[in-house]
Coordinates of C-alpha atoms and ligand atoms in Angstrom, one line a residue:
X1 CA -5.5 -71.6 78.9
X2 CA -4.6 -68.6 81.0
X3 CA -1.2 -68.4 79.3
X4 CA -2.8 -68.6 75.9
X5 CA -5.4 -66.0 76.7
X6 CA -2.8 -63.6 78.2
X7 CA -0.7 -64.0 75.1
X8 CA -3.7 -63.5 72.8
X9 CA -4.7 -60.4 74.8
X10 CA -1.2 -58.9 74.5
X11 CA -1.1 -59.6 70.8
X12 CA -4.5 -58.0 70.2
X13 CA -3.5 -55.0 72.3
X14 CA -0.4 -54.4 70.1
X15 CA -1.7 -55.4 66.7
X16 CA -3.4 -53.0 64.2
X17 CA -7.1 -52.8 65.0
X18 CA -9.9 -53.0 62.4
X19 CA -10.9 -49.4 61.4
X20 CA -7.7 -48.2 63.2
X21 CA -4.9 -46.3 61.5
X22 CA -3.1 -48.5 59.0
X23 CA 0.4 -49.5 60.1
X24 CA 2.7 -52.5 59.5
X25 CA 2.9 -55.0 62.3
X26 CA 5.6 -57.6 62.0
X27 CA 5.6 -60.6 64.3
X28 CA 7.9 -63.7 64.5
X29 CA 6.1 -66.8 65.5
X30 CA 7.5 -69.5 67.8
X31 CA 7.8 -73.1 66.9
X32 CA 7.2 -76.2 69.1
X33 CA 3.9 -77.2 70.6
X34 CA 3.3 -74.6 73.3
X35 CA 2.1 -71.8 71.0
X36 CA -0.4 -73.9 69.0
X37 CA -3.3 -73.3 71.4
X38 CA -2.5 -69.6 71.2
X39 CA -2.6 -69.7 67.4
X40 CA -6.0 -71.5 67.5
X41 CA -7.3 -68.9 70.0
X42 CA -6.3 -66.0 67.8
X43 CA -8.1 -67.6 64.9
X44 CA -11.2 -68.3 67.0
X45 CA -14.4 -66.2 66.6
X46 CA -13.6 -64.7 70.0
X47 CA -10.3 -63.0 68.8
X48 CA -10.1 -63.0 65.0
X49 CA -12.3 -59.9 64.5
X50 CA -10.1 -57.9 66.9
X51 CA -7.1 -57.5 64.5
X52 CA -6.6 -56.0 61.1
X53 CA -4.9 -59.1 59.8
X54 CA -4.2 -57.5 56.4
X55 CA -1.6 -55.3 58.2
X56 CA 0.2 -58.1 59.9
X57 CA 3.3 -59.7 58.4
X58 CA 4.3 -63.1 59.8
X59 CA 7.8 -64.4 60.2
X60 CA 9.4 -67.3 62.1
X61 CA 11.9 -67.5 64.9
X62 CA 13.2 -70.7 63.6
X63 CA 12.4 -73.6 61.3
X64 CA 13.3 -77.2 60.9
X65 CA 15.0 -78.4 57.7
X66 CA 11.9 -80.1 56.4
X67 CA 9.3 -79.4 53.7
X68 CA 6.5 -76.9 54.7
X69 CA 3.9 -79.7 54.8
X70 CA 6.1 -82.0 57.1
X71 CA 4.7 -82.8 60.6
X72 CA 7.9 -81.2 62.1
X73 CA 7.5 -77.9 60.2
X74 CA 6.9 -74.9 62.4
X75 CA 5.3 -73.2 59.4
X76 CA 2.9 -76.1 59.0
X77 CA 1.9 -75.9 62.6
X78 CA 1.2 -72.1 62.4
X79 CA -0.5 -72.5 59.0
X80 CA -2.8 -75.2 60.2
X81 CA -3.8 -73.4 63.4
X82 CA -3.8 -69.8 62.3
X83 CA -2.6 -68.6 58.9
X84 CA -4.8 -70.8 56.7
X85 CA -7.9 -70.2 58.9
X86 CA -7.5 -66.4 58.7
X87 CA -6.8 -66.6 54.9
X88 CA -3.6 -64.6 55.4
X89 CA -2.2 -63.6 52.0
X90 CA 1.0 -65.5 51.1
X91 CA 2.8 -62.3 50.6
X92 CA 2.4 -61.6 54.3
X93 CA 3.8 -64.9 55.4
X94 CA 7.6 -65.1 55.3
X95 CA 8.5 -68.7 55.6
X96 CA 12.0 -69.9 56.3
X97 CA 12.7 -72.3 53.5
X98 CA 14.3 -75.1 55.5
X99 CA 13.6 -77.7 52.8
X100 CA 16.4 -76.4 50.6
X101 CA 19.5 -78.7 50.7
X102 CA 21.9 -75.7 51.1
X103 CA 21.0 -74.3 54.5
X104 CA 23.6 -71.6 54.3
X105 CA 21.9 -70.3 51.1
X106 CA 18.5 -70.6 52.8
X107 CA 19.8 -68.5 55.8
X108 CA 21.2 -65.9 53.5
X109 CA 17.9 -65.7 51.5
X110 CA 15.9 -65.2 54.7
X111 CA 18.3 -62.5 55.9
X112 CA 17.7 -60.7 52.6
X113 CA 13.9 -61.1 53.0
X114 CA 14.2 -59.7 56.5
X115 CA 16.2 -56.7 55.4
X116 CA 13.8 -56.0 52.5
X117 CA 10.7 -56.3 54.8
X118 CA 12.3 -54.0 57.4
X119 CA 13.2 -51.2 54.9
X120 CA 16.8 -52.2 54.7
X121 CA 17.4 -51.9 58.5
X122 CA 20.7 -53.7 59.4
X123 CA 18.9 -55.4 62.2
X124 CA 15.1 -55.9 62.0
X125 CA 13.1 -54.5 64.9
X126 CA 10.2 -56.9 65.2
X127 CA 7.1 -55.5 66.8
X128 CA 6.7 -58.8 68.6
X129 CA 8.6 -62.0 68.8
X130 CA 7.0 -65.1 70.4
X131 CA 9.5 -67.6 71.8
X132 CA 9.3 -70.9 73.6
X133 CA 11.9 -72.5 75.8
X134 CA 13.0 -76.1 75.9
X135 CA 13.7 -77.9 79.2
X136 CA 17.4 -77.3 78.6
X137 CA 16.9 -73.5 78.3
X138 CA 17.2 -73.4 74.5
X139 CA 15.0 -71.0 72.6
X140 CA 14.3 -70.8 68.8
X141 CA 17.0 -73.1 67.5
X142 CA 19.7 -71.7 69.8
X143 CA 20.9 -74.6 71.9
X144 CA 23.3 -74.8 74.8
X145 CA 26.9 -74.5 73.8
X146 CA 26.1 -73.7 70.2
X147 CA 28.5 -71.5 68.1
X148 CA 25.3 -69.8 66.9
X149 CA 25.1 -68.0 70.3
X150 CA 28.2 -66.0 69.5
X151 CA 26.9 -64.8 66.1
X152 CA 26.6 -61.0 66.3
X153 CA 26.5 -60.0 62.7
X154 CA 24.3 -62.5 60.8
X155 CA 20.5 -62.3 61.3
X156 CA 19.8 -66.0 60.4
X157 CA 22.1 -69.0 60.7
X158 CA 21.8 -72.7 60.0
X159 CA 22.1 -75.2 62.8
X160 CA 23.2 -78.7 61.9
X161 CA 23.7 -80.3 65.3
X162 CA 20.5 -79.6 67.2
X163 CA 20.1 -81.9 70.3
X164 CA 16.4 -81.7 69.8
X165 CA 15.5 -83.5 66.5
X166 CA 15.4 -82.6 63.7
X167 CA 19.1 -82.1 63.7
X168 CA 19.1 -79.4 60.9
X169 CA 17.4 -76.1 61.3
X170 CA 17.4 -72.4 60.6
X171 CA 17.2 -69.8 63.4
X172 CA 17.2 -66.1 64.0
X173 CA 20.2 -65.0 66.0
X174 CA 20.4 -63.3 69.4
X175 CA 20.9 -59.7 67.9
X176 CA 17.5 -60.0 66.1
X177 CA 15.8 -61.3 69.2
X178 CA 17.2 -58.5 71.3
X179 CA 16.2 -55.8 68.8
X180 CA 12.5 -56.7 69.2
X181 CA 10.1 -54.1 70.6
X182 CA 8.7 -56.9 72.7
X183 CA 9.7 -60.6 73.3
X184 CA 7.0 -62.8 74.7
X185 CA 8.1 -66.1 76.1
X186 CA 5.5 -68.8 76.8
X187 CA 6.7 -71.7 79.0
X188 CA 4.4 -74.2 80.6
X189 CA 4.8 -77.6 82.3
X190 CA 7.0 -78.8 85.2
X191 CA 9.7 -79.9 82.8
X192 CA 10.4 -76.2 82.1
X193 CA 10.7 -75.3 85.8
X194 CA 14.5 -75.9 86.4
X195 CA 15.5 -74.1 83.2
X196 CA 13.1 -71.2 83.9
X197 CA 14.5 -70.8 87.4
X198 CA 18.0 -70.8 86.0
X199 CA 17.2 -68.3 83.3
X200 CA 15.4 -65.9 85.6
X201 CA 17.3 -66.2 88.8
X202 CA 20.3 -68.5 88.3
X203 CA 24.0 -67.6 87.8
X204 CA 24.8 -70.1 85.1
X205 CA 26.2 -68.8 81.8
X206 CA 23.7 -67.8 79.1
X207 CA 25.6 -70.1 76.8
X208 CA 24.3 -73.0 78.9
X209 CA 20.8 -71.6 79.0
X210 CA 20.4 -69.7 75.7
X211 CA 17.0 -68.1 76.7
X212 CA 19.1 -66.1 79.2
X213 CA 20.8 -64.3 76.2
X214 CA 17.4 -62.8 75.3
X215 CA 17.6 -59.3 76.9
X216 CA 15.9 -56.8 74.6
X217 CA 15.8 -54.2 77.4
X218 CA 13.5 -52.9 80.1
X219 CA 9.7 -53.3 79.4
X220 CA 10.5 -55.3 76.3
X221 CA 10.6 -58.8 77.7
X222 CA 7.7 -60.8 79.2
X223 CA 7.4 -64.4 80.4
X224 CA 4.0 -66.1 80.4
X225 CA 4.3 -69.2 82.5
X226 CA 1.9 -71.5 84.3
X227 CA 2.1 -72.7 87.9
X228 CA 3.9 -75.9 87.0
X229 CA 6.7 -74.1 85.2
X230 CA 7.0 -71.0 87.4
X231 CA 5.4 -71.9 90.7
X232 CA 8.6 -72.2 92.6
X233 CA 10.2 -68.9 91.4
Ligands
6PG301 C1 11.5 -75.5 67.9 C2 11.1 -74.3 68.8 C3 11.7 -74.5 70.1 C4 10.6 -74.6 71.1 C5 11.0 -75.2 72.4 C6 9.8 -75.5 73.3 O1 11.5 -75.3 66.7 O2 11.6 -76.6 68.5 O3 11.4 -73.1 68.2 O4 12.5 -73.4 70.5 O5 10.0 -73.3 71.3 O6 11.7 -76.4 72.1 O7 9.1 -76.5 72.6 P1 7.6 -76.9 73.2 O8 6.8 -75.7 73.1 O9 7.2 -78.0 72.3 O10 7.8 -77.3 74.6

């Protein structure tokens, strides 16, 4: 709960406020299970009135190659816990279309959507990117030893050999993660402790612990971890 509340408080402190000056706020949501309680908290009566939601544009850090109503869909998880409950307009939700058979085309389409949403910037600078981390140190759908880790031009790439099912996914690349104004990792549970120690203090190659590639710069990276994940740091 403390991790969720800290993440929600940071989000609210950065997002446009009701009756505040109008400004775009572009956030990329994390997949997996960790952020679901955060999404529910943001949609709760305690938090929902503290953000001018009509100025927030939602994107995704990665998506599985499944339809948007599939149980494995990161979009479905965010929609069920947050987007649908806040009645966010569809034009403010930029879903990665993982369901299309041609993932290369889907990646290229999302890249165009990013460039259009970020006024043609070569690399989008998200206001905030939420990320999770797997027990192997992967983040988004950037897995240990993946060729996607070396991608330094494309913003979005397909993954067809993910060790964490589903096999096929779409993911933002490291340059996009490192261009964010703030990256907020959430990692909880003892199963994340070894990778977290390696990422934050170890000497292993970032290619073996991809979360270690995420270095947006000073004051632009924060980890929210619980005792089980970070107690021995
Ligand atoms: C995904 C996520 C992935 C996730 C980690 C942690 O699509 O699987 O983007 O990077 O954040 O695997 O997952 P949990 O939060 O479920 O532990």
